[in-house]
Coordinates of C-alpha atoms in Angstrom, one line a residue:
X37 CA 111.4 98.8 150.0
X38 CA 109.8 100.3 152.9
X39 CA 111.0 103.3 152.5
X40 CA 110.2 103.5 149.4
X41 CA 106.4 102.3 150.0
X42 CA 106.8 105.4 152.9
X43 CA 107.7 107.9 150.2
X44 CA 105.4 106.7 147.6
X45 CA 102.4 107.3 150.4
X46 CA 103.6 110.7 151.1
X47 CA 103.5 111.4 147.3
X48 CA 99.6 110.3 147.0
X49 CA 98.6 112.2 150.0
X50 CA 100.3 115.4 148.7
X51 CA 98.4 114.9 145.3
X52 CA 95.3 114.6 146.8
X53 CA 95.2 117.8 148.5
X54 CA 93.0 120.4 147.7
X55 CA 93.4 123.9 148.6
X56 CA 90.1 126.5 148.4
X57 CA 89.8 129.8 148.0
X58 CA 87.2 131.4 150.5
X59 CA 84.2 131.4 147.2
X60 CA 84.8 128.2 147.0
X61 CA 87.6 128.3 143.5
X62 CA 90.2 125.7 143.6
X63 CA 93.7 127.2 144.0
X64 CA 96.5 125.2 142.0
X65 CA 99.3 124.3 143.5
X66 CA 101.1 125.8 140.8
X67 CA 100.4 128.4 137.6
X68 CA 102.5 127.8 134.4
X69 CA 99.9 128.1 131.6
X70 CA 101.1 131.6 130.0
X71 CA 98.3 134.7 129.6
X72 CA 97.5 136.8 127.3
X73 CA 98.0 139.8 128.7
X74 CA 96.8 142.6 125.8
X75 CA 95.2 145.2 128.4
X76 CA 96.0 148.3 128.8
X77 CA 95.1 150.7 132.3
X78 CA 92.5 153.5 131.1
X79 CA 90.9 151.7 128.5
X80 CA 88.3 149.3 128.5
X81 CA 87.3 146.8 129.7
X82 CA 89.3 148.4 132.4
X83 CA 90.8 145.3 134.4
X84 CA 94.1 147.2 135.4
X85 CA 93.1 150.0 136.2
X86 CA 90.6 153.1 135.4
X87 CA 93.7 155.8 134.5
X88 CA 96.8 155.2 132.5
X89 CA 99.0 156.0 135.3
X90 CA 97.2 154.8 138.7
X91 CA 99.0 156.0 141.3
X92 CA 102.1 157.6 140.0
X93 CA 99.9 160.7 139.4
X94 CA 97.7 160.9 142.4
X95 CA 97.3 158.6 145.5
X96 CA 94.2 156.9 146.4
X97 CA 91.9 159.1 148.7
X98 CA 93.0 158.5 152.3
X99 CA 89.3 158.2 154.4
X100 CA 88.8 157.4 157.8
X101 CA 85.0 156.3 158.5
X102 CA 84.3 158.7 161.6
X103 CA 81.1 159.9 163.6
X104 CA 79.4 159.3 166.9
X105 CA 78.0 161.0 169.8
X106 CA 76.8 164.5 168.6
X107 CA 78.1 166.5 166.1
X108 CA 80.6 168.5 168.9
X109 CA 82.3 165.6 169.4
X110 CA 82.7 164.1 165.8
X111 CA 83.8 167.1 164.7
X112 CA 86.2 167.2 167.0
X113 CA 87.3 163.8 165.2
X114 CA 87.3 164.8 162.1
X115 CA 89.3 168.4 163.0
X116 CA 91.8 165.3 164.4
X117 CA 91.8 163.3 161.0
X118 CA 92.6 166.2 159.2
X119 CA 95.4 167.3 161.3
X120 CA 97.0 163.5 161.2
X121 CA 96.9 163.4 157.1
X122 CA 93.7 162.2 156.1
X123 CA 92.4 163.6 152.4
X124 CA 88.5 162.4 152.5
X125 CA 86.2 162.3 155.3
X126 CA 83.8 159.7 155.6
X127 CA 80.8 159.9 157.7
X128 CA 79.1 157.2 160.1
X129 CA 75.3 158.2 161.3
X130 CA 73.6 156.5 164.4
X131 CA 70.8 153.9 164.0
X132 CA 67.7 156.8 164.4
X133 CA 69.1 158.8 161.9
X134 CA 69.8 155.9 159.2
X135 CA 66.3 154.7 159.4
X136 CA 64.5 158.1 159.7
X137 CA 64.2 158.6 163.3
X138 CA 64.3 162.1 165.2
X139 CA 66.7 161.6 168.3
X140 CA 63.7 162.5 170.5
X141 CA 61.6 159.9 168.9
X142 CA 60.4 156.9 171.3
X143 CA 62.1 154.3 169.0
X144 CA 65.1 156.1 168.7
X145 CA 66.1 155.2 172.7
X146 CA 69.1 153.7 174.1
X147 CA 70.9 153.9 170.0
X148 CA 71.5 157.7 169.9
X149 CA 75.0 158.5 169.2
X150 CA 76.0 154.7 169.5
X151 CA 77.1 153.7 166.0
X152 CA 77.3 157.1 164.2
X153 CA 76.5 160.3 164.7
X154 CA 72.7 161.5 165.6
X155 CA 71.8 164.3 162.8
X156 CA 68.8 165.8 163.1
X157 CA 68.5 168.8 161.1
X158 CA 70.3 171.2 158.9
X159 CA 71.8 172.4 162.4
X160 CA 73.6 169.6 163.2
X161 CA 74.8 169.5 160.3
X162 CA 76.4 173.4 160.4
X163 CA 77.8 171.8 163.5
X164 CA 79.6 168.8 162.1
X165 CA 81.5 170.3 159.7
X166 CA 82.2 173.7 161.6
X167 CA 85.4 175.0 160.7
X168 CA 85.8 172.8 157.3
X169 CA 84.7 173.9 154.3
X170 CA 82.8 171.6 151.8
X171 CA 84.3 173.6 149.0
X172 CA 87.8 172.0 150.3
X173 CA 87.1 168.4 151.2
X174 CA 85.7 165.3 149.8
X175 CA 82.8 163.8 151.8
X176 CA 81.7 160.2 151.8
X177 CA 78.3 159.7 153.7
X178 CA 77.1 155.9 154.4
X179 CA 73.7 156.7 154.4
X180 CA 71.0 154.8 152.5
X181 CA 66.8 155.2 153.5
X182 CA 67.7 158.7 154.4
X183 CA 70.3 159.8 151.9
X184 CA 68.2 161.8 150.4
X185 CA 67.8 164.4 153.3
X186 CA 71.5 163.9 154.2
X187 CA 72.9 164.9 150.8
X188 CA 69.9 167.9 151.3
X189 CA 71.6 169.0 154.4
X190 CA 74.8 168.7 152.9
X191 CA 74.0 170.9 149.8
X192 CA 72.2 173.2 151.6
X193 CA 75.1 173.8 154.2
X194 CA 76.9 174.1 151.1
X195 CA 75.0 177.2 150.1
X196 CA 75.5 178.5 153.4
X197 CA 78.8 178.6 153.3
X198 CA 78.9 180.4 150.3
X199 CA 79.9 177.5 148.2
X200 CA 79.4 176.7 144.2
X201 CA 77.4 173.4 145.1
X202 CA 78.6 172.7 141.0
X203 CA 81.7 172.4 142.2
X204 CA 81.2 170.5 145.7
X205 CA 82.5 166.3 145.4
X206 CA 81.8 163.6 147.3
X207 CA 79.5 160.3 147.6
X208 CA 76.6 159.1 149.3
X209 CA 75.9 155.2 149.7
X210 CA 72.2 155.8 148.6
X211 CA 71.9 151.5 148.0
X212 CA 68.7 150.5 148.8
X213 CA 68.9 146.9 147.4
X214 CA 71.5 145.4 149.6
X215 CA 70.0 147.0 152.7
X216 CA 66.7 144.9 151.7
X217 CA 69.4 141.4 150.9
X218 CA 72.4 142.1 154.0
X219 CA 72.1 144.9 156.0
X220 CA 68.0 146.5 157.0
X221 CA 68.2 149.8 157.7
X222 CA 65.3 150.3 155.3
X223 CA 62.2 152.0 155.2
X224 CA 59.8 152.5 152.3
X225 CA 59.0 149.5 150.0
X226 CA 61.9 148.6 147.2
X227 CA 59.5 150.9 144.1
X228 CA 59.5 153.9 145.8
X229 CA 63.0 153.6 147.4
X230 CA 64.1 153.3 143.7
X231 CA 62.3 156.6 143.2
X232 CA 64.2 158.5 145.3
X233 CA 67.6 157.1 143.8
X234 CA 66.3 158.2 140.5
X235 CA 65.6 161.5 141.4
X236 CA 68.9 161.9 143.1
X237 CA 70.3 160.8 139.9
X238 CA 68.5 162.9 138.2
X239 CA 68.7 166.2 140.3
X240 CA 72.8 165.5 141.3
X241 CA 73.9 165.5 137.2
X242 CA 72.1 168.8 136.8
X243 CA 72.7 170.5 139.6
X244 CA 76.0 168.7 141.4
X245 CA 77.6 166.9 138.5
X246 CA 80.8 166.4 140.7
X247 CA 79.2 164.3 143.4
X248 CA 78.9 160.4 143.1
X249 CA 75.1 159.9 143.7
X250 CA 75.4 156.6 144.8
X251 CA 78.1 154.3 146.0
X252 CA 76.7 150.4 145.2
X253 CA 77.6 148.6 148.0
X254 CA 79.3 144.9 148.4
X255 CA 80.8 145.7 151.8
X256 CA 77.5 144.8 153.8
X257 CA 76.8 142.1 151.3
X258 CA 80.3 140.5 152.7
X259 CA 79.7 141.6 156.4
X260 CA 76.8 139.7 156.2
X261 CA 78.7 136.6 155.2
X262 CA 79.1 136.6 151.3
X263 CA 82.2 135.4 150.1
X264 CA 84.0 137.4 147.1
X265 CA 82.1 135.9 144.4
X266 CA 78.7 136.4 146.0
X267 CA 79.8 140.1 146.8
X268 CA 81.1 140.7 143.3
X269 CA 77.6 139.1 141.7
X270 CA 75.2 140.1 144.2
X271 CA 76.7 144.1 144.0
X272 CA 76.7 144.2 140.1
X273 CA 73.8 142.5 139.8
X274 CA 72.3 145.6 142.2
X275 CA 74.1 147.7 139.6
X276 CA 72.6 146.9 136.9
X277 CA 69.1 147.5 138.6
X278 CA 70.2 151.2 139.0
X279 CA 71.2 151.9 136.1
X280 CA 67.7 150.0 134.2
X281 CA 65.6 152.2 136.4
X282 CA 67.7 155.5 135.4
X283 CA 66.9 154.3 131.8
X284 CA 63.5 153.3 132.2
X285 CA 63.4 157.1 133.5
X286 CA 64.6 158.6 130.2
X287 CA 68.0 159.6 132.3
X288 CA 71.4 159.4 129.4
X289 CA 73.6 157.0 130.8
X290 CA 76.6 158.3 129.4
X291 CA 75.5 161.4 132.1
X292 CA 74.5 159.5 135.1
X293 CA 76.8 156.9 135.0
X294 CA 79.8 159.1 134.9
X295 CA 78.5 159.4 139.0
X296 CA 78.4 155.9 140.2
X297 CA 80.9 154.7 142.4
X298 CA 81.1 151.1 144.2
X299 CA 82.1 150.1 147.7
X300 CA 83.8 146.9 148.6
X301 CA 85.3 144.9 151.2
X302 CA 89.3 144.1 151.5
X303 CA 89.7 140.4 153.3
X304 CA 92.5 138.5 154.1
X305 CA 93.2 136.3 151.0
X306 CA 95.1 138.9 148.7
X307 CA 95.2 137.3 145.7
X308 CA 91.5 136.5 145.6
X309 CA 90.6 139.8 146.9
X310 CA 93.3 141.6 143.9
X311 CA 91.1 139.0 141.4
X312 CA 88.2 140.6 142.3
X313 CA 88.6 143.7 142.1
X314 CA 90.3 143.1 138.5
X315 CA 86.9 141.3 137.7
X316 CA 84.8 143.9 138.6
X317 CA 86.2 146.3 136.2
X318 CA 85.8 144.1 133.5
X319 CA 82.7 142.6 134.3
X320 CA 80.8 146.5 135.4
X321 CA 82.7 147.6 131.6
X322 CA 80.8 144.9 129.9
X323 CA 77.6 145.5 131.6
X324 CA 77.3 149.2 130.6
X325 CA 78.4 148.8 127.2
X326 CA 75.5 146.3 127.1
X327 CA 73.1 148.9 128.2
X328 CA 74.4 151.3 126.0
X329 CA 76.6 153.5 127.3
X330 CA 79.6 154.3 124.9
X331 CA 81.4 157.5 127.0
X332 CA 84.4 155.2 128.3
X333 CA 83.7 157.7 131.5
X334 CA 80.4 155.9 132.1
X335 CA 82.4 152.5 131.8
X336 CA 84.4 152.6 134.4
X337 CA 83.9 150.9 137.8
X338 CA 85.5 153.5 140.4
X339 CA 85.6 151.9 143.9
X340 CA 86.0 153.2 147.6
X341 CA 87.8 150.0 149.4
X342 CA 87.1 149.4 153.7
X343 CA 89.1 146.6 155.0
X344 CA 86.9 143.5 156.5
X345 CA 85.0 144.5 159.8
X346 CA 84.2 140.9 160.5
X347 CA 87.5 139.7 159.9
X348 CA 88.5 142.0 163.0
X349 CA 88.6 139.8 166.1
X350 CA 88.2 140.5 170.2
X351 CA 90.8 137.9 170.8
X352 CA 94.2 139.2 170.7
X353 CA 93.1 142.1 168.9
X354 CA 96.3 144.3 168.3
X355 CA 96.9 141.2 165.5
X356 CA 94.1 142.9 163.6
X357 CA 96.5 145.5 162.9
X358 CA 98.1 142.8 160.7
X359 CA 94.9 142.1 159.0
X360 CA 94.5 145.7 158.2
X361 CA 98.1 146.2 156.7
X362 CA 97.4 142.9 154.2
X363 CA 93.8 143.7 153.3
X364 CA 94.5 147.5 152.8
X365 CA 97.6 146.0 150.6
X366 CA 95.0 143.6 148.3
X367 CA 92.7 147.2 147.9
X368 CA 96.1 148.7 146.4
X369 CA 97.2 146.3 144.4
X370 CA 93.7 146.5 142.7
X371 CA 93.5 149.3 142.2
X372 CA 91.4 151.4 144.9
X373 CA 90.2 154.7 144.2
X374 CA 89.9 155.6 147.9
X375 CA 89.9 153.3 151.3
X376 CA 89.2 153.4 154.6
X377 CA 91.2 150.9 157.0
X378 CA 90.1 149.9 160.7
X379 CA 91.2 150.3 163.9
X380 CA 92.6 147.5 165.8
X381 CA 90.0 147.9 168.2
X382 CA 86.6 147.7 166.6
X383 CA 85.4 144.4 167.1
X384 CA 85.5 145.3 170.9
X385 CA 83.8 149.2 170.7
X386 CA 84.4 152.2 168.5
X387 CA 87.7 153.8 167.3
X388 CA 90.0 155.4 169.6
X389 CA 92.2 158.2 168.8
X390 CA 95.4 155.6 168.6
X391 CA 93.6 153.4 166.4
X392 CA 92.2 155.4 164.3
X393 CA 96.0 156.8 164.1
X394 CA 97.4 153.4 163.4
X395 CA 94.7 152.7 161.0
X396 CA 95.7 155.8 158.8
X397 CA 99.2 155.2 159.1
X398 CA 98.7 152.2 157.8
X399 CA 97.3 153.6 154.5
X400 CA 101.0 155.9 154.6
X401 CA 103.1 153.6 155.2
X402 CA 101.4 151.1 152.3
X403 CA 101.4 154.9 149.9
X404 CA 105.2 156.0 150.6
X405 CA 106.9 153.0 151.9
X406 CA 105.7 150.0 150.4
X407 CA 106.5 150.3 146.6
X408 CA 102.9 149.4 145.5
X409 CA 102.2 152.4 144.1
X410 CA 105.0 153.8 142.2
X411 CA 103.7 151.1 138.9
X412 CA 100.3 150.0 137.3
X413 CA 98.6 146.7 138.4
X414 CA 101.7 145.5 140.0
X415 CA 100.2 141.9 140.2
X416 CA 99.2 142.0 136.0
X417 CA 100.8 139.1 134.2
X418 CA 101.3 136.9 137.1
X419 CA 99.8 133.3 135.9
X420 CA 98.2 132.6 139.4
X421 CA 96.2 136.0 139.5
X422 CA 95.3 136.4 135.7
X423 CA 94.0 132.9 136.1
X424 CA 92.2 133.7 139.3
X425 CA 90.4 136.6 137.9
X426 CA 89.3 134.8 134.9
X427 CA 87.6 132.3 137.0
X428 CA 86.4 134.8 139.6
X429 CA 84.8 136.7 136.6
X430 CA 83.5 133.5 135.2
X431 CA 82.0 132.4 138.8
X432 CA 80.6 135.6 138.9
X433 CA 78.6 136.0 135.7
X434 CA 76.8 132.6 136.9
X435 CA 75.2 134.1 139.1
X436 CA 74.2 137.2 137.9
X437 CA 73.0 134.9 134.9
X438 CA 70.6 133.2 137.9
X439 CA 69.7 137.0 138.9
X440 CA 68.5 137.8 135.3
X441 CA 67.0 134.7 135.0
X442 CA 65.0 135.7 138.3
X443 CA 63.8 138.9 136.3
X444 CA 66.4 141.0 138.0
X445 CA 68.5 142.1 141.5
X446 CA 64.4 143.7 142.7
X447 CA 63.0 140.1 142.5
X448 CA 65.7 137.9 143.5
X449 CA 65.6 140.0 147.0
X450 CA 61.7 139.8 147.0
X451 CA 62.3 136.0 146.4
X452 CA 64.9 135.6 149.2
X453 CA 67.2 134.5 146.6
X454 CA 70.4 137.0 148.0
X455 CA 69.6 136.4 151.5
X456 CA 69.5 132.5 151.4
X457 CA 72.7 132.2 149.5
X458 CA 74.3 134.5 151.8
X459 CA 73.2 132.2 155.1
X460 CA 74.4 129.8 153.6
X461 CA 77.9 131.0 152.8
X462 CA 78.1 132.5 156.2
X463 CA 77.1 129.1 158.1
X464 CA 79.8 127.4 156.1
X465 CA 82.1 130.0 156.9
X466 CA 81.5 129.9 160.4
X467 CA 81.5 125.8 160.2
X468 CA 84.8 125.5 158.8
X469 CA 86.3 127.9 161.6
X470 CA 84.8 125.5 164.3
X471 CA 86.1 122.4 162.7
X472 CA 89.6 124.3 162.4
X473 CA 89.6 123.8 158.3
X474 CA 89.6 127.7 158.2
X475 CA 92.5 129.0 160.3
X476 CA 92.0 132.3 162.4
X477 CA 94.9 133.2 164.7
X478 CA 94.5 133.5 168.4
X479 CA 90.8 132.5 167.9
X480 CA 91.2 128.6 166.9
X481 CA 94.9 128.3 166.8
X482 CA 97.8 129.9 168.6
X483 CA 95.6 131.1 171.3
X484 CA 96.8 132.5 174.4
X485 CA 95.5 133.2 178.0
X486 CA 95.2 137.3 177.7
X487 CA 94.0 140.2 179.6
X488 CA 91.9 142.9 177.8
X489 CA 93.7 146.1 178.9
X490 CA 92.1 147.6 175.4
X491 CA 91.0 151.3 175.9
X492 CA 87.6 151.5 174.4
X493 CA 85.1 154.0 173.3
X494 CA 82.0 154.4 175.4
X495 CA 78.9 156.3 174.4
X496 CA 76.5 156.7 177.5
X497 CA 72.9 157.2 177.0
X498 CA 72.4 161.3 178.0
X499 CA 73.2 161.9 174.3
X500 CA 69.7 161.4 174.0
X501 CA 69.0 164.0 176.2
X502 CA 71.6 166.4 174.1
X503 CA 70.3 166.3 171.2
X504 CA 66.6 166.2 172.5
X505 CA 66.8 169.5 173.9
X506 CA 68.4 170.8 170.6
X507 CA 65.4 169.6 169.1
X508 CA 63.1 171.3 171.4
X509 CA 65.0 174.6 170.6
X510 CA 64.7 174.2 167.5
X511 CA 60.8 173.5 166.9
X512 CA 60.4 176.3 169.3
X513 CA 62.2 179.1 167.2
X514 CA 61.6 178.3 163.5
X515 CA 59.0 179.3 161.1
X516 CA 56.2 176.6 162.1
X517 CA 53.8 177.8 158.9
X518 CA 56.5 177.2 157.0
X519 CA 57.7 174.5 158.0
X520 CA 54.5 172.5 157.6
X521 CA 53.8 174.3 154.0
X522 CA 57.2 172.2 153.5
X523 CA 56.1 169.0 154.8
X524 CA 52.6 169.5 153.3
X525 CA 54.5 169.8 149.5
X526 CA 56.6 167.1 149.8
X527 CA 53.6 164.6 151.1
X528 CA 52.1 166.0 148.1
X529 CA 54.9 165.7 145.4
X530 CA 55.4 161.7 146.7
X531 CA 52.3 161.1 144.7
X532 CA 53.7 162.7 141.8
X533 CA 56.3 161.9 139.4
X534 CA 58.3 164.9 140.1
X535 CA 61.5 165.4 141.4
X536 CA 61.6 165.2 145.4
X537 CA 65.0 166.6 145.6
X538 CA 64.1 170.6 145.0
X539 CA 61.0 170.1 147.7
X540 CA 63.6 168.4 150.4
X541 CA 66.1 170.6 150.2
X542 CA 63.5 173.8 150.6
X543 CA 62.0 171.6 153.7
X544 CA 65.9 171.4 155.4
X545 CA 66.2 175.1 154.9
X546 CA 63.4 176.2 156.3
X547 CA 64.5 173.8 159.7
X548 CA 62.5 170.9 158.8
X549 CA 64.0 167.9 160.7
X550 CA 64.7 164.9 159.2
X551 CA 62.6 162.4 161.0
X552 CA 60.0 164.8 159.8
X553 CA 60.3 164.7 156.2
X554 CA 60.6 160.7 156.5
X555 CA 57.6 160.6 158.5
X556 CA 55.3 162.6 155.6
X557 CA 56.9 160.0 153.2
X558 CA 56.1 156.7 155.7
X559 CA 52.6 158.5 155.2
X560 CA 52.5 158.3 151.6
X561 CA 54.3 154.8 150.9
X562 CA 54.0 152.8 154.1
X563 CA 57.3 151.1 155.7
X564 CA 58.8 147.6 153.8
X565 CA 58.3 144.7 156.1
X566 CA 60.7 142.4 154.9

């Protein structure tokens, strides 16, 4: 009888468990209910996939997200990248230069070189990418505030190098909107910021149709301390703002639309990160069609893929490498158009060489020896993540129905709406790894008494002083009338409703330097003070 009772007590506890996914979706402990399963890959809605064949035909593009110090020393990087396999550069920019600043400006001190690389005019630029030619390589740039001068450098360097800027491909971030609800580095207020993205939208499917004009971003929204749903809702809901205020600018969204590409984070949980990526096809399909687009090219959600950042920790680090593998793994197995995985060591300083090696052998090792590849949607027709991305759809369009309801992605961030949800998401995060309900190994469990013999990546502050004098030379030996003819146009054009783009690009030629030409436009519109 007691034994019995014993088992009968085990049984009711068992029942009574309940397991969560990070967004809060209950995970059953089994899936038997069968799906209809009537998709096809390259077709829409496009939930397993955006071409017939996926990877059979052509791998994802293999990135590393490089830059820091000056434009010497990245380039050296990249040169390195390029020798170990990589097929995409991606580009990281200091603080100064994401939010406008020359490096010789006063609030530009002691973050020159630290967290990207400082570019200040068309010359550094000529430097970073010295010996690699634009014609021959994909660029991604995570730039926002500024993007519009960084894709002017890059076009113009372009022309320099004798390229058909026609035929040049890569993306810019270029998304304001989550800077405003996760991230900061903004400058102008949200209406004239979504000028700028319009014009580049505009300028880019006229005059560089092959490069993605902006890459709507849910990796900062998570970073910040979204879970998946949030980052799913939040970074459509941002979506759909871009493309209303192409349309309310008479742009064809069967044009523009072809050029929009999405960025998103890779965590730990695979299934629910495979479920969202599924989702978001579906979800970004529906969307479009809604808003009239009917070219299945301006459909499609296309996605670059970075594993977690914040998921990386100090302790015991060389198990982030782990982390990597599995989260690069879930960006696969949904389907990733491109990704860029971390080095072990980044929650303690900046890549090395050997981690940034690891990293990208990583991505090889999951492309050639893993089997994930060689079919379509590998995980389709499983019970537990067809049902998972139903529900992760379904959590999702609740809140963007909120978002609309709020009159839209522009007013939910003027109404704090993003932000507070995201606190609030991150503090129960963080919560639940205190009281040891979420389980992070060799932080709250399985810890160990450790040395940190890490190498790490220092910058030291005389970058400032590099880059200063570069700056010097170059105000010193270029056309100064022209210059400020260039400056004088575009403080004049702000007030217009023409196209910036032409104007900027002139103004980089003729050695304008970028925290110039964001100055004249703080002039015009003022700074956003969130």
């Amino acid at each position: 009888m007691q034994t019995q009772a014993k088992e009968s007590a085990t049984q009711t506890k068992v029942e009574k468990k309940t397991i969560k996914a990070d967004s809060g979706i209950e995970i059953k402990e089994l899936y038997c209910q069968p799906v209809k399963m009537d998709e096809m890959p390259g077709i829409f809605p496009f939930t397993r996939g955006v071409h017939p064949s996926m990877y059979r035909d052509k791998l994802w593009t293999m990135r590393q997200y490089a830059g820091f110090s000056t434009a010497e020393e990245s380039n050296k990087r990249y040169h390195f990248l390029l020798d170990q396999g990589v097929s995409g550069l991606s580009v990281a920019f200091d603080l100064p230069t994401q939010i406008g600043y020359d490096s010789d400006h006063a609030m530009s001190e002691g973050e020159v070189g630290k967290v990207g690389v400082a570019i200040d005019s068309l010359e550094d630029m000529e430097i970073l990418f010295r010996g690699i030619k634009l014609s021959d390589i994909s660029t991604s740039m995570t730039i926002n505030a500024t993007g519009f001068i960084l894709l002017a450098f890059y076009i113009a360097l372009a022309r320099k190098q004798g390229a058909d800027v026609k035929e040049i491909s890569g993306t810019i971030q270029n998304d304001i909107l989550k800077e405003y609800a996760a991230r900061g580095t903004y400058i102008y207020p949200p209406g004239p910021s979504m000028r700028l993205i319009t014009d580049i939208f505009e300028y880019c499917s006229k005059e560089v149709p092959k490069w993605n004009t902006i890459s709507i971003s849910g990796y900062h929204i998570r970073e910040a301390g979204s879970n998946a749903v949030q980052e799913l809702a939040f970074t459509l809901a941002n979506g759909k703002a871009y493309l209303e205020a192409a349309i309310k600018k008479g742009l064809d969204i069967n044009v523009f639309a072809r050029r929009l590409s999405f960025f998103f984070n890779a965590h730990n949980n695979i299934f629910e990160e495979v479920a969202k990526f599924r989702a978001a096809r579906r979800m970004w399909a529906n969307i479009t069609k809604t808003l009239g687009a009917t070219d299945p090219r301006a459909q499609m959600l296309r996605f670059h893929t970075q594993t977690g950042g914040s998921t990386l920790t100090a302790l015991q680090p060389k198990n982030n490498i782990v982390r990597v593998a599995l989260q690069g793994l879930s960006a696969v197995l949904g389907g990733t158009q491109s990704l860029h995985t971390n080095g072990y060591d980044e929650a303690l300083s900046l890549p090395t060489e050997e981690a940034a090696s690891i990293a990208l052998r990583t991505q090889q090792i999951l492309a050639y020896e893993s089997g994930a590849a060689e079919t379509v949607d590998p995980l389709a027709g499983s019970y537990f993540v067809e049902a998972l991305t139903n529900e992760v759809e379904a959590a999702g369009w609740q809140l963007i129905e909120k978002i609309d309801n709020m009159g839209g992605a522009v007013k939910a961030i003027e109404n704090h709406f993003m932000q507070d949800e995201i606190a609030r998401s991150a503090y129960a995060y963080n919560k639940a790894i205190e009281n040891k309900t979420k389980i992070i190994v060799g932080v709250n469990k399985f810890t160990a008494d450790e040395k940190h013999d890490t190498p790490l990546l220092k910058i030291d502050d005389s970058i400032r002083i590099v880059q200063s004098e570069k700056l010097k030379k170059l105000r010193a030996t270029r056309n100064s009338e022209k210059a400020a003819w260039c400056l004088a146009t575009i403080k004049e054009k702000a007030g217009t409703d023409e196209n910036l783009m032409p104007f900027v690009i002139d103004a980089v030629e003729n050695q304008c330097t970028l925290g110039e030409i964001s100055d004249v436009l703080r002039e015009v519109w003022g700074e956003f003070v969130g």
